[in-house]
Short mmCIF file of C-alpha atoms in Angstrom, two decimals:
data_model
loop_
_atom_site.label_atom_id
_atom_site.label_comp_id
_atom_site.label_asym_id
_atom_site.label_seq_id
_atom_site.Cartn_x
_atom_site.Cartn_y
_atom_site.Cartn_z
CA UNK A 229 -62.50 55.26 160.64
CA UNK A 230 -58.88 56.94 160.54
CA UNK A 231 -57.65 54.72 163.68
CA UNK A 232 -59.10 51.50 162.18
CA UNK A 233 -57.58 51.97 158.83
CA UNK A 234 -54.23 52.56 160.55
CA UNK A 235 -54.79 49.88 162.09
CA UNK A 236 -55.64 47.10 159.48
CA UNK A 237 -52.58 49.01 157.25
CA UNK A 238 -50.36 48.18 160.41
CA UNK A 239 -51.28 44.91 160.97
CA UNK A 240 -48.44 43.24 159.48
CA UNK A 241 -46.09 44.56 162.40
CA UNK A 242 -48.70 44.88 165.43
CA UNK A 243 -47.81 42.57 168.17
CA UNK A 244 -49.65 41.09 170.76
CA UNK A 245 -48.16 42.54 174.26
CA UNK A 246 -47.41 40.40 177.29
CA UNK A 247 -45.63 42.44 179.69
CA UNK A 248 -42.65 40.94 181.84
CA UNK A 249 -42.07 43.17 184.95
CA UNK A 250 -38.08 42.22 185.28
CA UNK A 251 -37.58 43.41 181.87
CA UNK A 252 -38.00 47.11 180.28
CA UNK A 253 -38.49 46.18 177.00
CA UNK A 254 -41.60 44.79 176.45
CA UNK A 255 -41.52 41.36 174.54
CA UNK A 256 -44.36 41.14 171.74
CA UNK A 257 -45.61 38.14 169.98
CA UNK A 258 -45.84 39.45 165.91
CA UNK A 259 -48.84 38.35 163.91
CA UNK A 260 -48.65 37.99 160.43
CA UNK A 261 -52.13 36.91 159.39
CA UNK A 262 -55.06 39.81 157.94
CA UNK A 263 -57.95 39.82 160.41
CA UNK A 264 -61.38 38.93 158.65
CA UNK A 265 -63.98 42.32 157.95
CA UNK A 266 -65.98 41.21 160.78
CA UNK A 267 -63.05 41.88 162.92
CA UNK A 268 -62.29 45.14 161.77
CA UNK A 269 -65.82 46.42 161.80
CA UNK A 270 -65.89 45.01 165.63
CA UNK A 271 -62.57 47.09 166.59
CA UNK A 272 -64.02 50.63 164.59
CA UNK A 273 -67.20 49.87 166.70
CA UNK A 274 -65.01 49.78 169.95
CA UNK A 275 -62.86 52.35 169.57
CA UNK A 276 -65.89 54.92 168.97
CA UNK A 277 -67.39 53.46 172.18
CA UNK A 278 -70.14 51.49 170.55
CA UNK A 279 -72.09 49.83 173.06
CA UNK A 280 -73.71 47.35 170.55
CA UNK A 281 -70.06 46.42 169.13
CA UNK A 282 -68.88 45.64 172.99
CA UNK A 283 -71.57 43.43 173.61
CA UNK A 284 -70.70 41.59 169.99
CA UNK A 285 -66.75 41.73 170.82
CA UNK A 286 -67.40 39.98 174.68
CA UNK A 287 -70.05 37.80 172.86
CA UNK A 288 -67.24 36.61 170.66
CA UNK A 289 -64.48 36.25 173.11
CA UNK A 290 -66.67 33.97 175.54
CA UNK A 291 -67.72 31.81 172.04
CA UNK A 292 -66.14 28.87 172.42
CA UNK A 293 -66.31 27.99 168.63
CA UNK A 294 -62.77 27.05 166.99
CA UNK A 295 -63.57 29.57 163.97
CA UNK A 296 -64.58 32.38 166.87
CA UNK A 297 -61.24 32.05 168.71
CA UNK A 298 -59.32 32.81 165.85
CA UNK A 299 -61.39 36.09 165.66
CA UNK A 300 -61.37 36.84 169.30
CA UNK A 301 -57.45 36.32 169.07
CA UNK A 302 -56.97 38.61 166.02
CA UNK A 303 -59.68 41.25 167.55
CA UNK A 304 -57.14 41.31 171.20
CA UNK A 305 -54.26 41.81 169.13
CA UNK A 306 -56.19 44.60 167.74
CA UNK A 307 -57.03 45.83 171.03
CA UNK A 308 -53.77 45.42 172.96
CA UNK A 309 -52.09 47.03 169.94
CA UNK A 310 -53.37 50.47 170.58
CA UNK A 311 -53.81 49.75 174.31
CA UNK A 312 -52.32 52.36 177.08
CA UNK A 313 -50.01 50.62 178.89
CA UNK A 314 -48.81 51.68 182.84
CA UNK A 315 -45.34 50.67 181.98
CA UNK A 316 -45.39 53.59 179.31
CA UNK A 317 -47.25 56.44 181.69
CA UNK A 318 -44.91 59.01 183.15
CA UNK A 319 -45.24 58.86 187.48
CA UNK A 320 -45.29 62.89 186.94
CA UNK A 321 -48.53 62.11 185.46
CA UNK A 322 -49.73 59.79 188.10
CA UNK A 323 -51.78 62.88 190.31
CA UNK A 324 -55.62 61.44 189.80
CA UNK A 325 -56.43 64.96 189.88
CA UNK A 326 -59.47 66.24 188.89
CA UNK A 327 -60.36 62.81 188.44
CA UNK A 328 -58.48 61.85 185.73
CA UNK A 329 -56.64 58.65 185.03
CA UNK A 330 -53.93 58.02 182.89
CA UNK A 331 -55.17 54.72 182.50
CA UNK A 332 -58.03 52.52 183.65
CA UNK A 333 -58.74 51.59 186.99
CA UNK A 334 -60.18 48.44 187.44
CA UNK A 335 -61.78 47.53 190.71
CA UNK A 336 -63.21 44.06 192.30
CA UNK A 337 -66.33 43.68 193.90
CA UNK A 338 -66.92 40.56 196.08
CA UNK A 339 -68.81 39.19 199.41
CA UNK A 340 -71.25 36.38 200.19
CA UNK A 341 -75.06 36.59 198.44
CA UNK A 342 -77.54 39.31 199.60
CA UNK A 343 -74.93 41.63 201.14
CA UNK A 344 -75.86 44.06 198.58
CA UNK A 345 -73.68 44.04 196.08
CA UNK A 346 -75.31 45.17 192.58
CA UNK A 347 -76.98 47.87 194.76
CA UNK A 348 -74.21 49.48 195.80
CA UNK A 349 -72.30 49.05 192.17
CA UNK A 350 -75.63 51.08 191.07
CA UNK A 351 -75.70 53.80 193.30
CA UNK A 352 -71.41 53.67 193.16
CA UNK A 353 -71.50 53.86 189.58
CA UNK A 354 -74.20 56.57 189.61
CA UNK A 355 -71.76 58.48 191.78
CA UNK A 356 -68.51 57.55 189.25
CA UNK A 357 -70.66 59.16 186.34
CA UNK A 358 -71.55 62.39 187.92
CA UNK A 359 -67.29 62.79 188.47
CA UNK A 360 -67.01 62.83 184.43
CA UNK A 361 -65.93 58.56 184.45
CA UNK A 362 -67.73 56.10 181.97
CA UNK A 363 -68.30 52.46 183.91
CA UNK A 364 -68.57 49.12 182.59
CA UNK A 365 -69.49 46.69 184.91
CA UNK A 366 -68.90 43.11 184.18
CA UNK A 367 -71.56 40.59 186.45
CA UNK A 368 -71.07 37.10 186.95
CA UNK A 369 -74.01 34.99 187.42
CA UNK A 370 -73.07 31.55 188.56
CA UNK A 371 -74.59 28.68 186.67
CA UNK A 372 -76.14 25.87 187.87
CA UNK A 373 -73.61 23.00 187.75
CA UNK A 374 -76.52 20.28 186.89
CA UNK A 375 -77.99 22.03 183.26
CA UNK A 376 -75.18 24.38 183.04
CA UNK A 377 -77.96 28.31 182.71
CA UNK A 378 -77.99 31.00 184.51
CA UNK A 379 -80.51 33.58 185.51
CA UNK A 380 -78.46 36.42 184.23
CA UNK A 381 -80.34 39.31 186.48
CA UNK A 382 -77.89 41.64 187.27
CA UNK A 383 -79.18 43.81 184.94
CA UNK A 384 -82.55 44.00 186.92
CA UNK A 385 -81.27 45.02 190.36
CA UNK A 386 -79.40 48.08 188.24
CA UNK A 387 -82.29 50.02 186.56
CA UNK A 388 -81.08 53.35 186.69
CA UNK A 389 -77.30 52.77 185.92
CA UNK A 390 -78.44 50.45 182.97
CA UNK A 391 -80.19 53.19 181.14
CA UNK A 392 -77.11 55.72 181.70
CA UNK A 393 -75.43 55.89 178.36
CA UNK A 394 -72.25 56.19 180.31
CA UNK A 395 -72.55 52.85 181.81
CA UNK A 396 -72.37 49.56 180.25
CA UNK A 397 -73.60 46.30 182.39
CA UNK A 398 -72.80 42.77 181.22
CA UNK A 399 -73.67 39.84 182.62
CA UNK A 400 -72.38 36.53 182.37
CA UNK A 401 -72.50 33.10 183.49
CA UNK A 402 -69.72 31.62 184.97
CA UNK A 403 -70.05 28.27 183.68
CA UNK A 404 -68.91 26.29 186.50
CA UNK A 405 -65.46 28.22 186.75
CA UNK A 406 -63.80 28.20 190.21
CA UNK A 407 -63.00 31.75 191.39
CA UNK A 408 -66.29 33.31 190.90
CA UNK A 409 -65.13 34.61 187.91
CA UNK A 410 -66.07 33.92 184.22
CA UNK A 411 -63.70 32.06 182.30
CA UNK A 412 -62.73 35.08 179.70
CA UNK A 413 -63.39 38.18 182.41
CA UNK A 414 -60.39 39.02 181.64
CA UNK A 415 -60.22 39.62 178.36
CA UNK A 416 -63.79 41.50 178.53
CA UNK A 417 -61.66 43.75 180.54
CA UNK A 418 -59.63 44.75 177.70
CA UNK A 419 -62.48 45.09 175.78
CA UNK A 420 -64.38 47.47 177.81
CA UNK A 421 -61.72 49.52 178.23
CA UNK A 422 -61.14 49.89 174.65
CA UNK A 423 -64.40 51.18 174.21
CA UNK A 424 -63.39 54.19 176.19
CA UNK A 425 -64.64 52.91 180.25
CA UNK A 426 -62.03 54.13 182.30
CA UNK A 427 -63.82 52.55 185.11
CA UNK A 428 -64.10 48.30 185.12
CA UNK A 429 -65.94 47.00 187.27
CA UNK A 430 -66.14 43.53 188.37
CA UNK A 431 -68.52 41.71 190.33
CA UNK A 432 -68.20 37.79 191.28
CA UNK A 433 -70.58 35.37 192.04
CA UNK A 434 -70.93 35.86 195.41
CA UNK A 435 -69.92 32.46 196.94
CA UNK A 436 -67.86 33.50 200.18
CA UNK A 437 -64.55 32.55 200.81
CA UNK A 438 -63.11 30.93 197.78
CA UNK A 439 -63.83 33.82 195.64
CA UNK A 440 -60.35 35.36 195.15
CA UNK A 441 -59.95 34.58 191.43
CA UNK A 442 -60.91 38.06 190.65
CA UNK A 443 -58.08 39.59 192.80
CA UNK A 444 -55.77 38.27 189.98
CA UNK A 445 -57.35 40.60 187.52
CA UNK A 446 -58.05 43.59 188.80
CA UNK A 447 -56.07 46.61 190.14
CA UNK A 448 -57.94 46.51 193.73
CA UNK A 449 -60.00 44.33 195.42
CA UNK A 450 -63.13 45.40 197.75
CA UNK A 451 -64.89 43.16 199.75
CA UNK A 452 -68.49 43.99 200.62
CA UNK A 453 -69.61 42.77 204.68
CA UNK A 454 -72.83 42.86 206.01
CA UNK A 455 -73.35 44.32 209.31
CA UNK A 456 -73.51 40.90 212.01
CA UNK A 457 -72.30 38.45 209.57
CA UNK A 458 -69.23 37.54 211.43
CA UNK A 459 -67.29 38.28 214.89
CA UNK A 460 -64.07 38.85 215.14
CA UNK A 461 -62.80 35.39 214.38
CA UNK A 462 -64.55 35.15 211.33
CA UNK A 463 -62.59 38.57 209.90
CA UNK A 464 -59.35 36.98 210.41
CA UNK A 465 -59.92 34.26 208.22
CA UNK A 466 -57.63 33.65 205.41
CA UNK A 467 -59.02 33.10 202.05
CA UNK A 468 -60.62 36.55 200.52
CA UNK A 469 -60.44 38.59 203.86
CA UNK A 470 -56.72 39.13 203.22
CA UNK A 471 -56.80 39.69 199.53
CA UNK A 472 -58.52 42.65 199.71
CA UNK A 473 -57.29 46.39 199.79
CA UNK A 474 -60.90 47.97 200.81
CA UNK A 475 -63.60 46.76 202.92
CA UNK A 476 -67.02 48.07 202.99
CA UNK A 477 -69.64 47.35 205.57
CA UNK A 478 -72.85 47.57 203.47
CA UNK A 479 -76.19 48.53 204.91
CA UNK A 480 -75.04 50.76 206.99
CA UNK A 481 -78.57 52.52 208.01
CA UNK A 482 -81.37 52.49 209.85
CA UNK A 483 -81.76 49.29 212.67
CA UNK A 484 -78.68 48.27 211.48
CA UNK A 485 -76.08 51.42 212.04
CA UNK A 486 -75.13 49.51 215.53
CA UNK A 487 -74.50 46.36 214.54
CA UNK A 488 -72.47 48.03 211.16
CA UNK A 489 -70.32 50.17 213.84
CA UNK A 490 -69.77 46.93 215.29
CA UNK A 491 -68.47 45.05 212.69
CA UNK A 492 -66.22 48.03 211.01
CA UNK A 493 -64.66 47.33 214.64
CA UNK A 494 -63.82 44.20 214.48
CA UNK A 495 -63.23 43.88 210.81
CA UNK A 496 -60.42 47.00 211.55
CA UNK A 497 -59.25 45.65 214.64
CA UNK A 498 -59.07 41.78 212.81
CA UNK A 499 -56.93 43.51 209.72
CA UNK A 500 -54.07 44.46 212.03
CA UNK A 501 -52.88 40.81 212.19
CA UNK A 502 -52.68 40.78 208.80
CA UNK A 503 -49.14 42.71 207.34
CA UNK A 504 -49.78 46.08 204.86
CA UNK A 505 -49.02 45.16 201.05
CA UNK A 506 -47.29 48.15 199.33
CA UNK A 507 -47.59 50.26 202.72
CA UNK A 508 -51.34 50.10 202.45
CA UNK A 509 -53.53 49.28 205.07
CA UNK A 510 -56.80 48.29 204.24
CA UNK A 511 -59.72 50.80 205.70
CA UNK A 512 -62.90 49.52 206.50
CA UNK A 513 -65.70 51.75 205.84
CA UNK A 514 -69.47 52.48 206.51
CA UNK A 515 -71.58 52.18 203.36
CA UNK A 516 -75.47 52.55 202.85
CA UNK A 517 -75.98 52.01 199.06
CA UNK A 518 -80.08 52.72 200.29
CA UNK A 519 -79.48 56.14 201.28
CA UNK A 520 -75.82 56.91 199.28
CA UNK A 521 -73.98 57.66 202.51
CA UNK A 522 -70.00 56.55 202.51
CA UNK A 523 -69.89 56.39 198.75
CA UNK A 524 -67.58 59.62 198.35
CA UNK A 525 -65.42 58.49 201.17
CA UNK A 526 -65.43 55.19 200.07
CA UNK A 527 -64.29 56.03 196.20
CA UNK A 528 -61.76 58.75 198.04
CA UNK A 529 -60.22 55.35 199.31
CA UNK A 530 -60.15 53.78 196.30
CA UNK A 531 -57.97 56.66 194.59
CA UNK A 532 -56.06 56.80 196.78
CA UNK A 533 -54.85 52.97 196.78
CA UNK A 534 -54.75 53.25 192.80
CA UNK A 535 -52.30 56.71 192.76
CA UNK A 536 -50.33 54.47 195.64
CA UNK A 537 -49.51 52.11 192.69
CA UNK A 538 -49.01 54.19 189.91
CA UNK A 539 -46.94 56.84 191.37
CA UNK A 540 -45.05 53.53 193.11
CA UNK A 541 -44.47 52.34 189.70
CA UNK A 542 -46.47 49.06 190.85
CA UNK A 543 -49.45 49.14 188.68
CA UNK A 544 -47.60 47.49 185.14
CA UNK A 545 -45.86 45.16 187.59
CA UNK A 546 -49.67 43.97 189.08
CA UNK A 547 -51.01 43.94 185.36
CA UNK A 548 -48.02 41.91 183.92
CA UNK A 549 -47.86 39.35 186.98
CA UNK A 550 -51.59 38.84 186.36
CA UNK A 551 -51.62 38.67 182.46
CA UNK A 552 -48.77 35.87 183.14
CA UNK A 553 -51.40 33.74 185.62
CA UNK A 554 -53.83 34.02 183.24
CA UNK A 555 -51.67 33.01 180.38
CA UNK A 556 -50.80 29.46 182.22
CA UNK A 557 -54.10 29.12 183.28
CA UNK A 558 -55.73 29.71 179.34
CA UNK A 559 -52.71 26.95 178.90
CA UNK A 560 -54.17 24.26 180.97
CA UNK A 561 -57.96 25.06 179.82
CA UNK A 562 -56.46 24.26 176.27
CA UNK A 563 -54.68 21.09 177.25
CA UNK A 564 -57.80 19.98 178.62
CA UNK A 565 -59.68 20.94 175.71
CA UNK A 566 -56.94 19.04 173.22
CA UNK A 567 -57.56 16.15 175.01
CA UNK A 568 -60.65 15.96 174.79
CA UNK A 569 -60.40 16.30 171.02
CA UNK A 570 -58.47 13.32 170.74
CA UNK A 571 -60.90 10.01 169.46
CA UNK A 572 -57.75 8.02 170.52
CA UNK A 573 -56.91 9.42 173.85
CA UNK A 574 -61.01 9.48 174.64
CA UNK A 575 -61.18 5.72 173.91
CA UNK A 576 -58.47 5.01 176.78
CA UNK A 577 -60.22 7.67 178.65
CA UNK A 578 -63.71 5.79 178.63
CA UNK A 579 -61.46 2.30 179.52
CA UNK A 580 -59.85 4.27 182.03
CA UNK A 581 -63.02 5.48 184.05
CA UNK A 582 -64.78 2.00 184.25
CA UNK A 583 -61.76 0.94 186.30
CA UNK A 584 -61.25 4.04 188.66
CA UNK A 585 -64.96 4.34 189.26
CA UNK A 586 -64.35 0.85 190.20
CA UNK A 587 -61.59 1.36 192.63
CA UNK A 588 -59.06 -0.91 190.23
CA UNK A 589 -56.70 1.72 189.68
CA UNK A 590 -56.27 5.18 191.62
CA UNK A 591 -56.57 8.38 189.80
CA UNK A 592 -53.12 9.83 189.57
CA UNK A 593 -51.94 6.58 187.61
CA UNK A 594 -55.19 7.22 185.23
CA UNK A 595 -54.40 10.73 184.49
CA UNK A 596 -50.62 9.82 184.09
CA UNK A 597 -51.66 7.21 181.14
CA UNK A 598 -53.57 9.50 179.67
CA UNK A 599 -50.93 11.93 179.18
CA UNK A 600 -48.67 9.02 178.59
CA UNK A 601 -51.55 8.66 175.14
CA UNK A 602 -51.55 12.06 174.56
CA UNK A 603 -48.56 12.76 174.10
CA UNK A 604 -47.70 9.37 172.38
CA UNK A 605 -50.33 10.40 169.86
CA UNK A 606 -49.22 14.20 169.41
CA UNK A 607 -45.08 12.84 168.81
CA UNK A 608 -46.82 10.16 166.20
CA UNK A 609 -48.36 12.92 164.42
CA UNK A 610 -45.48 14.82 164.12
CA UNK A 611 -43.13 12.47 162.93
CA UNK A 612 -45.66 12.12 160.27
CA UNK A 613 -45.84 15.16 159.28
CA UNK A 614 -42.09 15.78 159.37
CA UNK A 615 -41.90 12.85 157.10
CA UNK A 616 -44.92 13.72 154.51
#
């Protein structure tokens, strides 16, 4: 209770942080308003690493009720507040030994349906919980783009990792969002790790190439391959093959242990083509989440790509570049969403659609009228407002 009454006596001069990698000082945002009880209860729930309280706090940050945003806003600014940032971690401190982490590490899991991905984040997070770590894994479920539901089963394929109390599993739907991603991942990030999950997990969708959304949020980015799903050819192809920093050939086991060899072959001999980001070349590596062979080697990989950045100073630069992406992109959404909240501009909109459904008038001119309205609208109200 100590930390959250500091908090709420603080809250006049928090700030909300958005880091700028050309700059050492760190620019904040200051916010003036009280956050509501509700808010406050929320944050004393995360910070003692509540379970219950980080399913209510990513419950409210995916709400996309006007009175909820407000909340979700002041409960971030909460968060961020007492946040560890990279920029402010010594590179003395950046050893990962014994398995510790001066801040979180946040890892992406992708690769096309049925390669076995939620098994392996089960017996991979199994293995991260027996080194001393506490995992949250964030699951995206896509949703069906004619009712809009999802199945939301992710929990189901993880039965023994669900019931660790040093795991946390969320699933969520992606709601139609591009990327494989959900639309507020991101900030369920932040959450988790405010709850006290130095591990983040995050799994996408699983739609193949297009999937590279969740590159931009995360500190490294493993692809998961199933053994014959591709020659050579098919490695090299741009998209999510050269995104990430770790590949894994699942399933290696059994009937399949040739055709796995194969394919870490040509997956290792297609990745030379492609030029090393920060002097790191990405390994491809044997995996059998059945049996739990290639885990060790596989999360020996992964620390050593995240002490690469850290040590490099290159972590806070990632995390800033990618809070600014997201920033622009939580920009447009809101545009979008303002429009739509406009009787006016929706009455040109509905004129508007008749005729380009039609053919009568091409697309690009339609959109440019209706930010020609939109705007129109917005300087009419604030003249009015200027004047009153």
């Amino acid at each position: 209770m100590s930390r959250l009454m500091k908090s709420a006596h603080v809250w006049g001069r928090r700030s909300w942080f958005l880091p700028l990698p050309h700059q050492q000082q760190v620019r904040t945002l200051t916010v003036s308003a009280e956050p509501s009880p509700r808010v406050l209860q929320l944050y004393d729930g995360l910070v003692n690493g509540q379970r219950a309280a980080l399913a209510k706090a990513i419950t409210l940050v995916e709400s996309t009720h006007p009175k909820h945003k407000h909340e979700a806003q002041d409960l971030l600014a909460l968060v961020l507040s007492s946040a560890k940032r990279p920029s402010t971690v010594k590179k003395t401190m950046m050893a990962c030994a014994n398995e510790k982490f001066p801040t979180t590490f946040r890892i992406g899991l992708s690769g096309s349906p049925g390669v076995g991905k939620s098994s392996f984040i089960e017996a991979f997070g199994l293995h991260l919980i027996s080194k001393g770590h506490r995992v949250a894994v964030l699951a995206v479920d896509p949703s069906s783009s004619k009712t809009g539901g999802s199945i939301l089963g992710d929990k189901t394929r993880m039965p023994d990792l669900s019931r660790h109390s040093d795991a946390f599993i969320r699933p969520s739907p992606s709601s139609c969002t591009l990327g494989g991603v959900a639309r507020n991942t991101n900030e369920a990030i932040l959450l988790c790790e405010s709850a006290g999950y130095d591990i983040v997990l995050v799994e996408t969708v699983g739609v193949g190439q297009s999937e590279t959304m969740v590159a931009d949020m995360v500190d490294m980015f493993t692809l998961l391959v199933a053994p014959g799903g591709g020659d050579e050819l098919q490695g090299m192809k741009k998209g999510i093959v050269e995104l990430s920093n770790l590949i894994l050939v699942n399933k290696s086991d059994g009937d399949l242990l040739p055709a796995a060899r194969q394919a870490q072959m040509e997956y290792t001999s297609a990745l030379k083509f492609m030029p090393p980001e920060y002097g790191w070349h990405p390994p491809v590596l044997p995996v059998s989440s059945h049996k739990g062979t290639g885990i060790d080697k596989a999360w020996d990989s992964m620390k050593q790509f995240y002490c690469l950045l850290a040590n490099g100073g290159r972590l806070s630069e990632i995390r800033g570049r990618q809070q600014l992406k997201w920033m622009w992109k939580h920009v447009t959404e809101e545009l979008v969403e303002m429009v739509k909240r406009d009787k006016k501009v929706m009455k040109l909109v509905e004129d508007l659609q008749g005729c380009v459904y039609d053919g009568g008038i091409p697309s690009g001119i339609a959109a440019e009228k209706i930010l020609d309205e939109f705007m129109s609208q917005r300087s009419t109200s604030s003249s009015r407002s200027s004047l009153s």
